[in-house]
XYZ file of C-alpha atoms in Angstrom:
339
model
C 20.051 -0.403 24.193
C 17.223 -1.343 21.849
C 17.734 -0.271 18.213
C 16.340 3.114 17.316
C 13.291 3.211 15.032
C 12.115 6.150 12.941
C 8.437 6.612 12.118
C 7.894 8.902 9.125
C 4.442 10.502 8.999
C 3.529 12.512 5.877
C 0.999 15.167 6.894
C -1.422 16.997 4.627
C -4.618 18.708 5.817
C -5.523 16.168 8.507
C -6.040 18.370 11.557
C -9.116 16.297 12.464
C -7.074 13.118 12.930
C -3.513 14.281 13.552
C -3.646 14.405 17.364
C -4.774 10.786 17.559
C -2.075 9.690 15.137
C 0.774 11.431 16.974
C -0.451 10.469 20.447
C -0.572 6.811 19.405
C 3.122 7.034 18.510
C 4.154 8.915 21.637
C 2.419 6.248 23.743
C 4.264 3.308 22.177
C 5.667 0.779 24.643
C 8.814 0.760 22.487
C 10.433 3.990 23.604
C 13.553 4.389 21.443
C 11.703 6.206 18.700
C 12.299 9.102 16.360
C 9.083 10.547 14.921
C 9.457 12.657 11.777
C 6.357 14.642 10.819
C 6.556 15.865 7.229
C 4.135 18.731 6.676
C 3.537 18.472 2.937
C 2.282 22.014 2.374
C -0.842 21.764 4.552
C -3.287 24.664 4.297
C -5.155 23.874 7.531
C -3.715 23.796 11.065
C -1.802 20.545 10.546
C 1.580 22.265 10.319
C 0.920 24.218 13.525
C -0.073 21.023 15.328
C 3.175 19.381 14.222
C 5.209 22.270 15.629
C 3.301 22.144 18.912
C 4.156 18.478 19.365
C 7.807 19.144 18.511
C 7.918 21.440 21.545
C 6.404 18.753 23.770
C 8.621 15.759 22.955
C 12.277 15.770 21.888
C 11.765 12.578 19.868
C 9.752 14.540 17.313
C 11.215 16.272 14.279
C 9.170 18.392 11.868
C 9.865 19.008 8.200
C 7.849 21.695 6.388
C 7.864 21.492 2.596
C 5.833 22.444 -0.464
C 3.171 19.969 -1.513
C 4.567 17.176 -3.693
C 2.533 14.201 -2.551
C 2.888 11.177 -0.304
C 5.856 9.467 -1.966
C 8.108 12.509 -1.977
C 7.058 13.393 1.585
C 8.267 9.972 2.710
C 11.554 10.544 0.890
C 11.982 13.835 2.750
C 11.460 12.017 6.042
C 13.936 9.273 5.155
C 16.633 11.888 4.510
C 16.269 13.140 8.092
C 16.374 9.796 9.894
C 19.132 8.921 12.329
C 17.875 5.376 13.004
C 18.819 1.869 11.928
C 15.207 0.964 11.152
C 12.256 2.821 9.700
C 8.508 2.513 9.342
C 5.782 4.763 8.010
C 2.333 5.883 9.123
C -0.377 7.792 7.310
C -1.468 10.795 9.323
C -5.153 9.852 9.477
C -4.315 6.423 10.936
C -3.134 5.349 14.387
C -1.288 2.503 16.092
C -2.001 0.195 19.003
C 0.433 1.004 21.799
C 2.559 -2.128 21.273
C 2.730 -2.009 17.453
C 6.411 -1.027 17.211
C 7.361 -3.478 19.966
C 5.674 -6.326 18.084
C 7.289 -5.359 14.788
C 10.755 -5.063 16.337
C 10.708 -8.391 18.166
C 11.909 -10.515 15.190
C 14.665 -7.973 14.500
C 15.921 -8.222 18.078
C 15.324 -11.950 18.632
C 15.781 -13.456 15.151
C 18.159 -11.032 13.404
C 15.535 -10.150 10.768
C 16.186 -7.095 8.646
C 12.530 -6.609 7.682
C 9.228 -7.328 9.441
C 5.692 -7.315 8.025
C 2.522 -7.133 10.123
C -1.187 -7.011 9.399
C -3.665 -4.214 10.002
C -7.188 -3.408 11.094
C -9.535 -1.336 8.973
C -11.493 0.969 11.285
C -13.981 3.827 11.075
C -14.051 7.118 12.974
C -15.785 5.439 15.904
C -12.905 2.913 16.159
C -15.215 0.150 15.038
C -13.219 -2.616 13.364
C -14.526 -3.193 9.838
C -12.177 -6.086 9.138
C -8.792 -7.472 10.144
C -6.066 -8.396 7.689
C -3.598 -10.778 9.332
C -0.964 -13.250 8.144
C 0.426 -16.529 9.382
C 3.819 -16.164 11.039
C 6.665 -17.162 8.733
C 10.279 -16.212 8.075
C 11.826 -16.000 4.610
C 15.591 -16.222 4.155
C 17.886 -15.259 1.268
C 16.449 -16.158 -2.178
C 13.094 -17.096 -0.610
C 12.551 -13.428 0.268
C 12.071 -12.523 -3.388
C 10.887 -15.811 -4.892
C 8.473 -16.909 -2.164
C 7.548 -13.713 -0.323
C 7.681 -10.810 -2.749
C 5.898 -12.907 -5.364
C 2.859 -12.832 -3.038
C 2.967 -9.024 -3.001
C 2.444 -9.006 -6.777
C -1.032 -10.480 -6.285
C -2.821 -13.707 -5.421
C -2.244 -16.788 -7.511
C -5.349 -17.405 -9.677
C -8.122 -18.938 -7.601
C -6.342 -18.403 -4.262
C -6.208 -15.657 -1.636
C -2.530 -15.646 -0.682
C -1.852 -11.992 -1.461
C 0.282 -9.886 0.909
C -0.593 -6.205 0.797
C 2.360 -3.990 -0.105
C 1.884 -1.202 2.406
C 4.919 0.298 4.060
C 2.902 1.468 7.042
C 2.606 -1.966 8.667
C 6.254 -2.901 8.306
C 9.771 -2.226 9.593
C 12.590 -1.715 7.081
C 16.371 -1.656 7.323
C 17.848 1.779 6.742
C 21.145 0.083 5.895
C 19.525 -1.585 2.888
C 17.715 1.612 1.884
C 20.852 3.734 2.063
C 23.204 1.228 0.400
C 20.919 0.882 -2.616
C 19.531 4.438 -2.673
C 15.914 3.223 -2.501
C 13.255 5.938 -2.709
C 9.554 6.273 -3.392
C 8.299 7.505 -6.752
C 5.465 10.020 -6.870
C 2.047 8.392 -6.525
C 0.904 10.976 -9.053
C 2.931 9.049 -11.644
C 2.941 5.513 -10.198
C -0.368 4.768 -8.502
C 1.247 2.297 -6.085
C 4.436 3.963 -4.897
C 4.739 1.298 -2.188
C 4.909 -1.480 -4.790
C 7.717 0.211 -6.701
C 9.592 0.686 -3.416
C 9.116 -2.984 -2.561
C 10.184 -4.184 -6.008
C 13.634 -2.750 -5.304
C 13.867 -3.310 -1.555
C 13.046 -7.020 -1.519
C 15.840 -7.821 -3.945
C 18.274 -6.978 -1.140
C 16.450 -8.039 2.040
C 17.923 -11.256 3.458
C 15.685 -12.150 6.428
C 12.022 -11.139 6.270
C 9.735 -12.059 9.133
C 5.961 -12.002 8.673
C 4.143 -11.751 12.015
C 0.565 -12.574 12.900
C -0.310 -9.428 14.868
C -2.375 -6.622 13.345
C -1.611 -3.523 15.385
C -1.899 -0.841 12.706
C -5.282 0.906 12.443
C -6.076 1.945 8.880
C -8.910 4.461 8.909
C -11.637 4.186 6.306
C -11.769 7.801 5.199
C -14.004 8.762 2.274
C -11.954 11.913 1.693
C -8.660 10.054 1.261
C -6.939 9.715 -2.099
C -7.758 6.016 -2.360
C -11.490 6.668 -1.999
C -11.837 9.601 -4.422
C -12.739 9.477 -8.105
C -9.624 9.903 -10.229
C -10.218 10.606 -13.899
C -6.788 9.261 -14.861
C -6.870 6.174 -12.660
C -7.213 3.694 -15.537
C -4.145 5.149 -17.264
C -2.198 5.041 -13.997
C -3.177 1.394 -13.469
C -1.959 0.527 -16.963
C 1.289 2.410 -16.403
C 1.880 0.565 -13.122
C 1.285 -2.834 -14.702
C 3.676 -2.143 -17.580
C 6.340 -0.800 -15.213
C 6.061 -3.806 -12.903
C 6.000 -6.220 -15.838
C 9.281 -4.711 -17.009
C 10.783 -4.925 -13.523
C 9.873 -8.588 -12.855
C 10.511 -10.140 -16.280
C 13.075 -12.948 -15.955
C 13.640 -12.282 -12.253
C 11.666 -15.111 -10.595
C 12.312 -18.819 -10.367
C 8.595 -19.337 -11.069
C 8.211 -16.637 -13.702
C 4.844 -17.775 -15.092
C 3.356 -17.720 -11.603
C 4.736 -14.225 -11.014
C 3.262 -12.999 -14.308
C -0.156 -14.439 -13.445
C -0.088 -12.910 -9.973
C 0.629 -9.503 -11.495
C -2.318 -10.028 -13.842
C -4.514 -10.819 -10.830
C -3.550 -7.478 -9.291
C -4.284 -5.727 -12.564
C -7.767 -7.268 -12.807
C -8.556 -6.131 -9.259
C -7.426 -2.614 -10.104
C -9.422 -2.726 -13.348
C -12.485 -3.677 -11.318
C -11.873 -0.642 -9.115
C -11.493 1.605 -12.170
C -14.847 0.432 -13.516
C -16.478 0.656 -10.097
C -15.339 4.231 -9.501
C -17.289 5.357 -12.558
C -20.356 5.018 -10.338
C -19.096 7.960 -8.234
C -17.772 10.008 -11.143
C -20.725 12.392 -11.405
C -21.128 11.509 -15.090
C -24.479 10.689 -16.653
C -25.191 7.050 -17.489
C -24.202 7.379 -21.152
C -20.845 8.880 -20.199
C -20.258 6.144 -17.630
C -21.008 3.413 -20.154
C -18.741 5.050 -22.710
C -15.863 5.194 -20.185
C -16.271 1.510 -19.328
C -16.482 0.606 -23.009
C -13.129 2.287 -23.633
C -11.604 0.233 -20.831
C -12.996 -3.025 -22.225
C -11.647 -2.157 -25.681
C -8.169 -1.316 -24.395
C -5.437 -3.511 -25.912
C -3.799 -4.251 -22.561
C -7.123 -5.279 -21.040
C -7.813 -7.579 -23.978
C -4.351 -9.146 -23.706
C -4.676 -9.859 -19.990
C -8.200 -11.250 -20.343
C -7.106 -13.519 -23.183
C -4.011 -14.859 -21.413
C -5.249 -15.098 -17.823
C -5.730 -18.661 -16.489
C -9.157 -18.208 -14.902
C -10.296 -21.855 -14.783
C -9.938 -21.959 -10.976
C -11.643 -18.646 -10.283
C -14.879 -18.330 -8.363
C -18.168 -17.984 -10.205
C -18.364 -14.238 -9.489
C -14.830 -13.679 -10.783
C -15.598 -15.575 -13.972
C -18.748 -13.507 -14.478
C -16.708 -10.316 -14.149
C -14.200 -11.458 -16.770
C -16.903 -12.621 -19.168
C -18.724 -9.310 -18.871
C -15.519 -7.529 -19.857
C -14.957 -9.878 -22.800
C -18.508 -9.272 -24.015
C -18.320 -5.542 -23.205
C -21.502 -5.606 -21.138
C -20.786 -2.169 -19.747
C -24.107 -1.400 -18.084
C -24.074 -4.733 -16.250
C -20.501 -4.146 -15.113
C -21.480 -0.799 -13.622
C -24.460 -2.367 -11.859
C -22.402 -5.292 -10.574
C -19.736 -3.042 -9.092
C -22.006 -0.316 -7.739
C -22.077 -1.964 -4.311
C -18.347 -1.266 -3.972
C -18.828 2.515 -3.887
């Protein structure tokens, strides 16, 4: 029999999209599935919809809990799994019918313990906005951390070799998770709960297969957490960088490269923090003042001063120079197209 796979789906106020999400899992060509829907204190009909599907298909379990956020909802789902392998899906997204089959193939055929796939970014009309895909490659033993996980930290300066750390396009070994008690932190404290999860998990993974298919459909949703203005986002980005810096120090064979990749990620997140000021609802003076505080931040100054940006593109160099010179109004104008 094919190994059993659990799909954990945190659910919070997504009645508009939930049917499509669940149906896409029920229609998977890979049939040995356990689907755990974690109702994270929904106030719309999402919880009712979950219960209705539980009555329709015995592969579905439902967990109802008070609202604690995405990370803790995933942890609740992991506690209920009875499978050898696990993946995750956001409840406003959906999967192509052969997604699980494609992800499981290297586990069945190549004895991989972990598989990473790409994804498609789509809108409500199922129009593909872009496709993120990777070249097929397998990493074994020390190469998992030193050659693969290092790419999750960020791109090397001047390159585009970043692998997105998103647990929803991957299959993970429950044996590894259970043996090392790996859990998600709250995204309300660590803005990238997936990255913290990966920083622990990939220390123990022994055979990681990256596949070229992109069967996960990530919905561009302007009401999602990633698209909303967050007043504390800059502080959360700083906290994440410092936490990851602590976790990776003296752990890589190519430590300087790892440090620079983490700085690349930070600069991208800093760009997003500045860009989101354009949707903050503040007046122009308040926006400029917020950006000025970011540019004057000691961590920002340190990263700008130590980042090797000689090989960056012209646009990237302009962005860094504008921060160094604290040209706040120009930064807001430059990044307005992002929001």
